[in-house]
CSV table of C-alpha atoms in Angstrom, one decimal:
chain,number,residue,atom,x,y,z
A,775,UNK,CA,21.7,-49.3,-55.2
A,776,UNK,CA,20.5,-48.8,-52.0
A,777,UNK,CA,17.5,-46.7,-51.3
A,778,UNK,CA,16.5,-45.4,-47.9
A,779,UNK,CA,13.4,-43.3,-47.3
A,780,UNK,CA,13.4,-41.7,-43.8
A,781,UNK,CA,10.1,-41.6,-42.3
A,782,UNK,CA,8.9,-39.6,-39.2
A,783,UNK,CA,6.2,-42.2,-37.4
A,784,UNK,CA,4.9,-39.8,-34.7
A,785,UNK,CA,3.2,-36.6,-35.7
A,786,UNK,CA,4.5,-36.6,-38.9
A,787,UNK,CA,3.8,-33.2,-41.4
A,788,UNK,CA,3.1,-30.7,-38.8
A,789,UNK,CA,2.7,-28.1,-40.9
A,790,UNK,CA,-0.2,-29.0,-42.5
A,791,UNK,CA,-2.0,-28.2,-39.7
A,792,UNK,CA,-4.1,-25.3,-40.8
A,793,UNK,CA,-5.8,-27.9,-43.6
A,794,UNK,CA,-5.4,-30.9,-42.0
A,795,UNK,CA,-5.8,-32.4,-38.5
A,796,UNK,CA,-3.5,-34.9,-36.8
A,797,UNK,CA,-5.3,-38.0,-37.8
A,798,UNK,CA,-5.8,-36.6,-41.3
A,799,UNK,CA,-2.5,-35.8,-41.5
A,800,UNK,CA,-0.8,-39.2,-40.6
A,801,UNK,CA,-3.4,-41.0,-42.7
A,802,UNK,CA,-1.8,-38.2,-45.8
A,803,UNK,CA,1.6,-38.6,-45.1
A,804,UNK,CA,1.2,-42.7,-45.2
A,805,UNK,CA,-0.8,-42.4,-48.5
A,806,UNK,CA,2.3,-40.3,-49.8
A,807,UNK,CA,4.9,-42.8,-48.1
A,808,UNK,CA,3.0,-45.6,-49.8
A,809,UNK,CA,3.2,-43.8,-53.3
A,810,UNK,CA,7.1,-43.1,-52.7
A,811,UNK,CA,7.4,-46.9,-52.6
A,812,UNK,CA,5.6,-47.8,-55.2
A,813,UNK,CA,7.3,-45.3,-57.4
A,814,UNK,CA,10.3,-46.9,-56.4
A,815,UNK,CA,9.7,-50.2,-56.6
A,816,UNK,CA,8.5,-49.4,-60.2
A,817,UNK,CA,12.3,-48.5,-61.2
A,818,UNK,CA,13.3,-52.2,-59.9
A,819,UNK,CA,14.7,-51.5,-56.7
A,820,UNK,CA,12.9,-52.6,-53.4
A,821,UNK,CA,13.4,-49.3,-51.1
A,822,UNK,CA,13.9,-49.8,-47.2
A,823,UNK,CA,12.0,-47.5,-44.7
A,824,UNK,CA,14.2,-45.6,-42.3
A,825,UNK,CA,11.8,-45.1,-39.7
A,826,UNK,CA,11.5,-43.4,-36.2
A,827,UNK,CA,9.2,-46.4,-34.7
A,828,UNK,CA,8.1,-49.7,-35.7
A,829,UNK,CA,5.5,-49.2,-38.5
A,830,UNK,CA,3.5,-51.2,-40.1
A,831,UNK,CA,4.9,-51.3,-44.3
A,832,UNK,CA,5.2,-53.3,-46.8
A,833,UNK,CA,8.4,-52.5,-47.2
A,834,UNK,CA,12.1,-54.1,-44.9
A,835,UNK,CA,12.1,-51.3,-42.0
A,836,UNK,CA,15.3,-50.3,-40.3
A,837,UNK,CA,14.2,-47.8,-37.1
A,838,UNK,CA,16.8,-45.0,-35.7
A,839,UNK,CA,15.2,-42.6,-33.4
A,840,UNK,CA,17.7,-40.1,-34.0
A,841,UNK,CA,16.6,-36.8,-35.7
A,842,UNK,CA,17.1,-37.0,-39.3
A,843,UNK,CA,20.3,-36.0,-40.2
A,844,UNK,CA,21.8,-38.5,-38.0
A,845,UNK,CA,19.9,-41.9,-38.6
A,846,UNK,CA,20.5,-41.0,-42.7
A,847,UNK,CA,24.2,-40.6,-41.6
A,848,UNK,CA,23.8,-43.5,-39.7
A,849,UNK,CA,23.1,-45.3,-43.4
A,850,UNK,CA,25.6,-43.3,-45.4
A,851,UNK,CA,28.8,-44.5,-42.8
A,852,UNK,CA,27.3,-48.1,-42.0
A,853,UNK,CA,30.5,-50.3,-41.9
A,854,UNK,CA,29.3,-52.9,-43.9
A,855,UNK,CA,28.6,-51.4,-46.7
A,856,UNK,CA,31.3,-51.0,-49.6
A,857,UNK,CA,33.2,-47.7,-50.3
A,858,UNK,CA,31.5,-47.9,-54.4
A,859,UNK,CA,28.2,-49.0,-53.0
A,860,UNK,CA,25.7,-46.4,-54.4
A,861,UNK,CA,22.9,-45.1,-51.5
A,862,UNK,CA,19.9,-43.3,-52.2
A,863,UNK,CA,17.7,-40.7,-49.9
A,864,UNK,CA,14.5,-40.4,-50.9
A,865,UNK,CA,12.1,-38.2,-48.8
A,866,UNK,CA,8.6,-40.0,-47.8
A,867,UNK,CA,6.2,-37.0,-48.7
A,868,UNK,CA,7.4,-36.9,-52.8
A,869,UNK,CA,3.8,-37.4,-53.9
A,870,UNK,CA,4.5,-36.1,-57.5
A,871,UNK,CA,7.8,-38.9,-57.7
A,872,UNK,CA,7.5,-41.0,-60.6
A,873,UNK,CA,9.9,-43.9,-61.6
A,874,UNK,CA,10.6,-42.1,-64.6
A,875,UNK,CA,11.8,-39.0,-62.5
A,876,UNK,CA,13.3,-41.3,-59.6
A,877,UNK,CA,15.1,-43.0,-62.8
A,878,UNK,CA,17.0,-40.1,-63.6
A,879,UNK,CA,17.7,-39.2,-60.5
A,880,UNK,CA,18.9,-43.2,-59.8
A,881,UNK,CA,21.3,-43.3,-63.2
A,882,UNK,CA,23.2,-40.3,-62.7
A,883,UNK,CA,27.0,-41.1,-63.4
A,884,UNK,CA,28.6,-38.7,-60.5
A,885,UNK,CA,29.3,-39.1,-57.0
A,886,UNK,CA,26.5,-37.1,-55.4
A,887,UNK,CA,23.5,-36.0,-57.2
A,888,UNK,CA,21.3,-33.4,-55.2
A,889,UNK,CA,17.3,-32.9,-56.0
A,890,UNK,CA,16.5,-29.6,-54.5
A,891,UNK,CA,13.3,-28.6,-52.6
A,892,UNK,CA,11.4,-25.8,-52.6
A,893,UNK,CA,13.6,-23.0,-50.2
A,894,UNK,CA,16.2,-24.5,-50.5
A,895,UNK,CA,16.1,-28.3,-48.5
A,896,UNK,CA,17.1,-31.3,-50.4
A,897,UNK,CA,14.1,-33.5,-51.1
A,898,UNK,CA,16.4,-36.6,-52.7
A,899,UNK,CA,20.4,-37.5,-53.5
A,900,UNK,CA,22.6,-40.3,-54.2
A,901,UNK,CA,26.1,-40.5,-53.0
A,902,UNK,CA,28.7,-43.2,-54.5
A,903,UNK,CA,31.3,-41.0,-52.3
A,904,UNK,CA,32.0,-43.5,-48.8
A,905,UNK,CA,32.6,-39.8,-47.3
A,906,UNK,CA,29.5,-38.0,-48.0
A,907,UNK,CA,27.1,-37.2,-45.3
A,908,UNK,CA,24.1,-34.9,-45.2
A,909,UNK,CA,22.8,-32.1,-42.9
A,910,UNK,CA,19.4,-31.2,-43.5
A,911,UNK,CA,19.5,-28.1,-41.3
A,912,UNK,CA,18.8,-25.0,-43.1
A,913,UNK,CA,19.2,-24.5,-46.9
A,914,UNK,CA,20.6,-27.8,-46.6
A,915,UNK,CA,21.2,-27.7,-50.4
A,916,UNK,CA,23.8,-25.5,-50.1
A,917,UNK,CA,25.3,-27.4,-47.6
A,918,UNK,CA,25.1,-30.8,-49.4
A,919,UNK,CA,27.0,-29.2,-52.0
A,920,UNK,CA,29.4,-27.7,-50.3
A,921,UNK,CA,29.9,-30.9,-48.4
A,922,UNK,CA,30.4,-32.9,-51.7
A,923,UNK,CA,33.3,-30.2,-52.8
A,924,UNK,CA,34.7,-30.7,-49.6
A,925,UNK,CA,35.5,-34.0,-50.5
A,926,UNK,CA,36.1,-33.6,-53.7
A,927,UNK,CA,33.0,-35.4,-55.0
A,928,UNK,CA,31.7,-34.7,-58.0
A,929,UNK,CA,28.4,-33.6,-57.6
A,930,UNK,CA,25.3,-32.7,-60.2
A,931,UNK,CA,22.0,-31.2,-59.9
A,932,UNK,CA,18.5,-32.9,-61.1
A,933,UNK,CA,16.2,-31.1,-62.9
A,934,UNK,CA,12.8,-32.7,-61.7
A,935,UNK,CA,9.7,-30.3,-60.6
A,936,UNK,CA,8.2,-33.7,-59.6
A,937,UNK,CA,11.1,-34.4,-57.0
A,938,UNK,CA,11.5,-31.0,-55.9
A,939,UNK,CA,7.6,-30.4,-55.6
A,940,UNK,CA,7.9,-31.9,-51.4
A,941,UNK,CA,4.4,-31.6,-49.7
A,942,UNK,CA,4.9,-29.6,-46.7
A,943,UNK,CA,2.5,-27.1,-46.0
A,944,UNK,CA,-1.3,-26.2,-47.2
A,945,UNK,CA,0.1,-24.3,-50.1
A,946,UNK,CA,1.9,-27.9,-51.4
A,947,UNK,CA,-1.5,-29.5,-52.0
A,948,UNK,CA,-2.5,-28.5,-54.7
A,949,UNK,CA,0.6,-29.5,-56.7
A,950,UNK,CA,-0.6,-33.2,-55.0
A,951,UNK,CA,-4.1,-32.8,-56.6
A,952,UNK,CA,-3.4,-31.5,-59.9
A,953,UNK,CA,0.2,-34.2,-60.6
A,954,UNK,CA,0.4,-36.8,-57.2
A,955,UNK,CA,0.0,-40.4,-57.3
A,956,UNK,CA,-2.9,-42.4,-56.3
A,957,UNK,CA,-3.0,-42.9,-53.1
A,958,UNK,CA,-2.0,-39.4,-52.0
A,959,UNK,CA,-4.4,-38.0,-54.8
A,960,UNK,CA,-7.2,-39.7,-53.3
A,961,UNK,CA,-7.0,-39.0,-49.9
A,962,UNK,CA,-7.2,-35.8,-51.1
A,963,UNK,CA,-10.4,-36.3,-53.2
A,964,UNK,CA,-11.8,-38.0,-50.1
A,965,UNK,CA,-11.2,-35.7,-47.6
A,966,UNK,CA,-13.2,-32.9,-49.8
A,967,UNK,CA,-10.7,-31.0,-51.3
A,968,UNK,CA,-11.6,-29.5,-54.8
A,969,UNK,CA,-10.2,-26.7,-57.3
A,970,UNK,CA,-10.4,-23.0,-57.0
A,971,UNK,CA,-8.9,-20.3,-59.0
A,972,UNK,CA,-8.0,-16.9,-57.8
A,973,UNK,CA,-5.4,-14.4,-58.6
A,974,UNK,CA,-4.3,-15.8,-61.7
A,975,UNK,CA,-3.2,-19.3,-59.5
A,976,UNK,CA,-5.2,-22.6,-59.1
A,977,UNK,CA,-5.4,-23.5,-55.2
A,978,UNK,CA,-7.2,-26.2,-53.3
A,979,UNK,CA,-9.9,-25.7,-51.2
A,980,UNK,CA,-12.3,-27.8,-49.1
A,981,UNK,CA,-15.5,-28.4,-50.0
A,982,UNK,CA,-17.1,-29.5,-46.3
B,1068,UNK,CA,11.2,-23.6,-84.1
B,1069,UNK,CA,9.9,-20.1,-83.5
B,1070,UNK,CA,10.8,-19.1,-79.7
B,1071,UNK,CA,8.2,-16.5,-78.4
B,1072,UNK,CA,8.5,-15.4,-74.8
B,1073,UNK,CA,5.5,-12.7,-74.0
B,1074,UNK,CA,6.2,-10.1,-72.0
B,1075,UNK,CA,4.1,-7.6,-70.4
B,1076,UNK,CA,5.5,-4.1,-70.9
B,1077,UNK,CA,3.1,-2.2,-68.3
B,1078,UNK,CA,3.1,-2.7,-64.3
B,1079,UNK,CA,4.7,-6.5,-64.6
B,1080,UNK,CA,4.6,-8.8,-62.1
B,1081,UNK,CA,2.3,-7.1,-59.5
B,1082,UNK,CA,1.7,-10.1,-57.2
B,1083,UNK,CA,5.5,-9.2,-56.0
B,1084,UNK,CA,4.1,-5.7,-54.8
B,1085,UNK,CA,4.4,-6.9,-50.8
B,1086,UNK,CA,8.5,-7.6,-51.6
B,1087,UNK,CA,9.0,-4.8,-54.4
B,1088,UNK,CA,8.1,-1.2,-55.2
B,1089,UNK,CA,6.6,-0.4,-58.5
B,1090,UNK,CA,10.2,0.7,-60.4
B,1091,UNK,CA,12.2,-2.4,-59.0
B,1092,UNK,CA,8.8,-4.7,-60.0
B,1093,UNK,CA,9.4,-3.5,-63.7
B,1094,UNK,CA,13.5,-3.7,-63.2
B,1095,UNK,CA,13.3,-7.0,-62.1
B,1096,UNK,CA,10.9,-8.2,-64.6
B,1097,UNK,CA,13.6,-6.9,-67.2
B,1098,UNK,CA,16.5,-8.9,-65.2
B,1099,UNK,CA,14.4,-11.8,-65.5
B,1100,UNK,CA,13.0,-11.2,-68.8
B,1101,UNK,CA,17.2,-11.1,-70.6
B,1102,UNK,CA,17.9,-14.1,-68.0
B,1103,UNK,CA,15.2,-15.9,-70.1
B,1104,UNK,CA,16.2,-14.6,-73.6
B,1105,UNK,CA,19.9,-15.5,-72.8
B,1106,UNK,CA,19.2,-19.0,-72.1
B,1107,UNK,CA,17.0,-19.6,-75.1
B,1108,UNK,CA,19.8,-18.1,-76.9
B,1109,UNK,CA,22.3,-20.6,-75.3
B,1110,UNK,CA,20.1,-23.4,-76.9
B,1111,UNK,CA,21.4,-21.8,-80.9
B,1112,UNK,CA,17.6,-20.4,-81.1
B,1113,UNK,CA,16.9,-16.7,-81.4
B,1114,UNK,CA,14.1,-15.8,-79.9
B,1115,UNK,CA,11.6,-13.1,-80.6
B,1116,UNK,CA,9.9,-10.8,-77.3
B,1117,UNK,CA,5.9,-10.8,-77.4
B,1118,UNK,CA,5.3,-7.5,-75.9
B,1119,UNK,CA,2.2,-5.8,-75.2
B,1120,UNK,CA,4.2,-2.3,-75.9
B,1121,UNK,CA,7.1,-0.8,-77.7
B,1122,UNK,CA,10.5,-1.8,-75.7
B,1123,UNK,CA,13.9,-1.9,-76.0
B,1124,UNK,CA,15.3,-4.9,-75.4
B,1125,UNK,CA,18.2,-6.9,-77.4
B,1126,UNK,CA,16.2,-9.3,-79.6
B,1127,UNK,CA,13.2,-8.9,-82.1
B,1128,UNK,CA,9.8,-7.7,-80.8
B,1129,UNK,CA,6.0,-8.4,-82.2
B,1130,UNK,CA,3.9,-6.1,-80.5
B,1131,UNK,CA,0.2,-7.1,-79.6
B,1132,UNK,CA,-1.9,-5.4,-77.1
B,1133,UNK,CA,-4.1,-7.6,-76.8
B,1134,UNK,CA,-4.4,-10.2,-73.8
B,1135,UNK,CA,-2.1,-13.4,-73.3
B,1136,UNK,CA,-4.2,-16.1,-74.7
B,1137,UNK,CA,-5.4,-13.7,-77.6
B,1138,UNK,CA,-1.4,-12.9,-78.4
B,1139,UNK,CA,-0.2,-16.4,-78.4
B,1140,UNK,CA,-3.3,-17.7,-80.4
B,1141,UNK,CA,-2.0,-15.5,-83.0
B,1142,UNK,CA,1.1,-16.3,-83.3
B,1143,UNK,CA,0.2,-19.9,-83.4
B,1144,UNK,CA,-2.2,-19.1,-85.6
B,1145,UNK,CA,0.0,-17.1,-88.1
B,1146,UNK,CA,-0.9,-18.1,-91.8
B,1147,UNK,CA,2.4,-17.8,-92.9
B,1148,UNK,CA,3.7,-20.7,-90.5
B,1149,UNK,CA,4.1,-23.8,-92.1
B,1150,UNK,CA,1.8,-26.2,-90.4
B,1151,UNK,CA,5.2,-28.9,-89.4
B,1152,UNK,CA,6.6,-25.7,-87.9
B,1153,UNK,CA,7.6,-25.8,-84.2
B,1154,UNK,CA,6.2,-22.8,-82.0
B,1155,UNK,CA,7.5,-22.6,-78.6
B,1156,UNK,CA,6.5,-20.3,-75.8
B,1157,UNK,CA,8.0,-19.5,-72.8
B,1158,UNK,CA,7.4,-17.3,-70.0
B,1159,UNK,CA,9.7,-14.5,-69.3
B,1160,UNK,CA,9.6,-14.9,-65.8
B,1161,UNK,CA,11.0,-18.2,-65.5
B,1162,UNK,CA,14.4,-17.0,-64.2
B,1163,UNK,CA,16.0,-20.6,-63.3
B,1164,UNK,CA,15.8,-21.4,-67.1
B,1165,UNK,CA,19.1,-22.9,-68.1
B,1166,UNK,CA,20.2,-24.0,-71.9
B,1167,UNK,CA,19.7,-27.4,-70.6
B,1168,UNK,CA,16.0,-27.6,-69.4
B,1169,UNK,CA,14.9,-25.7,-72.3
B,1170,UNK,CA,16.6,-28.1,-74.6
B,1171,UNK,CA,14.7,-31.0,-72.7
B,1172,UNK,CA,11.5,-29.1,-73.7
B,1173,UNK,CA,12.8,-28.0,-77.3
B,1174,UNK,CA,13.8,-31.2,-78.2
B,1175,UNK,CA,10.5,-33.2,-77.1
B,1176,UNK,CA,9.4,-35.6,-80.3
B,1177,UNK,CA,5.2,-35.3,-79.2
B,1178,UNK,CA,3.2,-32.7,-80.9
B,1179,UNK,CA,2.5,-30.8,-77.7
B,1180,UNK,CA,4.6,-30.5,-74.9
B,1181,UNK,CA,4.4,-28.6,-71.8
B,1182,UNK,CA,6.0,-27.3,-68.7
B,1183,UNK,CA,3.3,-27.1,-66.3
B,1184,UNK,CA,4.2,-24.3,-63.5
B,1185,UNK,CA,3.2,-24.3,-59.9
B,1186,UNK,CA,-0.2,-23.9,-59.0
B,1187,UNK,CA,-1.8,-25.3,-62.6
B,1188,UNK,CA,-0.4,-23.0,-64.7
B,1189,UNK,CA,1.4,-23.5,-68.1
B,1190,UNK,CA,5.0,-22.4,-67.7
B,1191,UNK,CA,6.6,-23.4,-71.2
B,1192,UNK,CA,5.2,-25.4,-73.7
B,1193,UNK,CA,6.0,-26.4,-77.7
B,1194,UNK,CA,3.7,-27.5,-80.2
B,1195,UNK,CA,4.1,-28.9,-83.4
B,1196,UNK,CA,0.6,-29.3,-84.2
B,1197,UNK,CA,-1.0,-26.5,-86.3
B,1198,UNK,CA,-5.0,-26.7,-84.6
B,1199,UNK,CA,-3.5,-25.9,-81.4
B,1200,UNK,CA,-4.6,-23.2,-79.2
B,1201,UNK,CA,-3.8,-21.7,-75.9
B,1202,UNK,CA,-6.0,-20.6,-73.0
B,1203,UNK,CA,-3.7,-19.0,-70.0
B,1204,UNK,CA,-7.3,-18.8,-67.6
B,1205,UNK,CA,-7.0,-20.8,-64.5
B,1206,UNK,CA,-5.9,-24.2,-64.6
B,1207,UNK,CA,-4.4,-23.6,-68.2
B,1208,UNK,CA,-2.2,-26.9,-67.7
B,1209,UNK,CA,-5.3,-28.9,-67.6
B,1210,UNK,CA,-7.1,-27.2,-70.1
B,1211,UNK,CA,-4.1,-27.5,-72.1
B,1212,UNK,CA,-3.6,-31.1,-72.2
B,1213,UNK,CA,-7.5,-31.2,-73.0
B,1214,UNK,CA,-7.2,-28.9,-76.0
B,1215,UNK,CA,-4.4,-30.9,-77.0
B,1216,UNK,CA,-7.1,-34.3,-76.2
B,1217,UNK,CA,-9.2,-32.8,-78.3
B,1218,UNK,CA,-7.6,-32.0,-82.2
B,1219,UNK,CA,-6.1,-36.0,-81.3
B,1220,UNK,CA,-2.5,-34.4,-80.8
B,1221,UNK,CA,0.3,-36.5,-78.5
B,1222,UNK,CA,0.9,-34.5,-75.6
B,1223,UNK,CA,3.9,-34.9,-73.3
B,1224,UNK,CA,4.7,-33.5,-70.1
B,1225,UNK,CA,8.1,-32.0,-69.2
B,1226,UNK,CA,9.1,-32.3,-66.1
B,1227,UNK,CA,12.1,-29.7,-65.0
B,1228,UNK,CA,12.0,-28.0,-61.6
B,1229,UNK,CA,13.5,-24.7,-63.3
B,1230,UNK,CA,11.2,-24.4,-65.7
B,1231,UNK,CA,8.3,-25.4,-63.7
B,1232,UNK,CA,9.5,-22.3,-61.5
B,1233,UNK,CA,7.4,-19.0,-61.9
B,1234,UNK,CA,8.0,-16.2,-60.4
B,1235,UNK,CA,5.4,-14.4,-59.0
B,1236,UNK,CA,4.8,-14.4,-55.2
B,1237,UNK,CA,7.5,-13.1,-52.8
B,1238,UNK,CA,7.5,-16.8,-51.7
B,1239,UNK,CA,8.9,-17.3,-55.3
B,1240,UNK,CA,12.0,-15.0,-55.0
B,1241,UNK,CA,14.2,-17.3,-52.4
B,1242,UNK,CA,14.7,-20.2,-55.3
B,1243,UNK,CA,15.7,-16.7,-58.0
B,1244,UNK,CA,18.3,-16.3,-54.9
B,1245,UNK,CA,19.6,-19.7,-54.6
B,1246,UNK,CA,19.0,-21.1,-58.0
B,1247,UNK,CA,18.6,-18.2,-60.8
B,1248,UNK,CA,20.1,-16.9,-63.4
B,1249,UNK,CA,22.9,-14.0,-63.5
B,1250,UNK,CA,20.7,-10.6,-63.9
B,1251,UNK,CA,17.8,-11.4,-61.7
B,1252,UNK,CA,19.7,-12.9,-59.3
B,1253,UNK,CA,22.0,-10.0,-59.0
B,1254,UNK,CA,19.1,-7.6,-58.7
B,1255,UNK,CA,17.9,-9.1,-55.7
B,1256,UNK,CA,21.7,-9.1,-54.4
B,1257,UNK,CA,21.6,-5.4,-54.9
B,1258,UNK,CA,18.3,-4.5,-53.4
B,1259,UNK,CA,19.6,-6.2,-50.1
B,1260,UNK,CA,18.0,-9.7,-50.0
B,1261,UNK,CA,19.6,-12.2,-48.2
B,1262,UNK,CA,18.5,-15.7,-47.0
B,1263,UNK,CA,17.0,-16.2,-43.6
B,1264,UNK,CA,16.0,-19.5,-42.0
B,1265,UNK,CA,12.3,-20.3,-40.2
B,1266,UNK,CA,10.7,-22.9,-39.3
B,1267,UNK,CA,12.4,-25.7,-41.4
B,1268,UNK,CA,12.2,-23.7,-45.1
B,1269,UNK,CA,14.6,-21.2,-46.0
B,1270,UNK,CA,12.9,-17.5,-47.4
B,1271,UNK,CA,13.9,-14.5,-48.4
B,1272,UNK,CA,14.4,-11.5,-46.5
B,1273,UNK,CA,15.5,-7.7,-47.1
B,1274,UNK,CA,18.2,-6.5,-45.1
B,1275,UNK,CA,17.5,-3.3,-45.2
């Protein structure tokens, strides 16, 4: 298997902007882009980076400055690669991802296999269909369904909080503090950020 | 096992007062409440409503007024229970439930598993060990795993984005609308939602 995670270099997690600032914010979303990997890499399988600028990993990097949708096309309809070939997406800002959960996304037996997000995006998927390709416009999860029926791929959901927990605005970090890996968590301990409850929910607030 | 699902008979669900009026607050907690008890029932259990009033719903009721933590802890306390007995407890607003993520949970070989929901809370859990207790306050997932730390019971995370779901917050109702179950999905359908798309995430908006 084959397992892409897109990663936008510049400016990256906009809206966290009312909790973090810009430097914070690209320091957080490599801290979660190194956890993806590791998770990964924990289930045997060395992910490549799909990247919108050279960045400095420790991972192969293939850059495409095209928006999103089309450099992970780009992957899905590369010549090379065989029509049974099984390819993975896996978004960069999964904190929560474990390699048991990226496991059972990883061994599905049908042709796509969608991990919602939160309203309605699609955080990861794997397609063994050579005609499958993604738009992540909208309630793309929809979409990458009704894409898969299109072709006549068989297509199954994965039940994963952890992979559909995807870390996009303040809201998110909490979910990072209370279940995320390491590196995310401790960013998060570093830059201040501690527990409050109110209204019967846990957030996070900062502390300085 | 023993299914409970609590319910709270009087002015349910308030957080969703910015989205719903008082009477389609308590219809919808009903929808979501028979989406729940369907499911459960889907998994060959029959479940039994823990409601803080008389109601008439289509399954056996125990009725304690008393607050959440103080109702669960005595039913998990019950002296007739044998002590090996399996007591699960699930949350009647957890309208993405399917007979598949609850058999995930129900079939769990720890002495204490749970479901923890967004925001630190404790969505589902089963335990099979007689000393434990609940204690819904705040971060009850945390407090949760410590209680189970503490009487030396193994404790096991579940992880399932459909069980992890709650719904509580307006925010909450788009994944009822895309993901949920047949009742509470319907009833949003009926009172005119419909999905609009800003700013990258899909939410929920009322058409008239």
């Amino acid at each position: 298997m084959h397992v892409v995670v897109p990663f936008a270099v510049e400016s990256p997690k906009t809206r966290l902007e009312p909790a973090l600032d810009p430097d914070e914010r690209a320091a957080f979303a490599r801290a979660m882009l190194d956890d993806v990997l590791t998770a990964i890499r924990a289930t045997g399988i060395e992910p490549t980076v799909l990247a919108t600028a050279p960045i400095d990993v420790d991972a192969p990097v293939t850059i495409d400055d095209r928006p999103l949708t089309e450099a992970v096309n780009g992957v899905l309809s590369a010549g090379e690669r065989e029509a049974s070939d099984a390819i993975a997406v896996v978004m960069a800002d999964l904190a929560l991802a474990t390699p048991d959960a990226l496991e059972r996304l990883f061994t599905t037996d049908c042709e796509v296999a969608i991990v919602p997000g939160r309203g309605g995006g699609t955080n990861a998927l794997v397609s063994r269909h050579p005609d499958f390709r993604v738009d992540y416009h909208g309630a793309s999860y929809r979409d990458h369904r009704r894409i898969a029926d299109e072709i006549g791929a068989d297509v199954r959901t994965v039940d994963s909080f952890r992979l559909s927990t995807d870390v996009d605005e303040p809201d998110d970090l909490v979910e990072v503090f209370l279940h995320g890996n390491r590196r995310s968590r401790e960013f998060l301990e570093e830059a201040g950020f501690g527990l409050t409850t109110s209204r019967g929910r846990v957030t996070l607030g900062r502390k300085r």
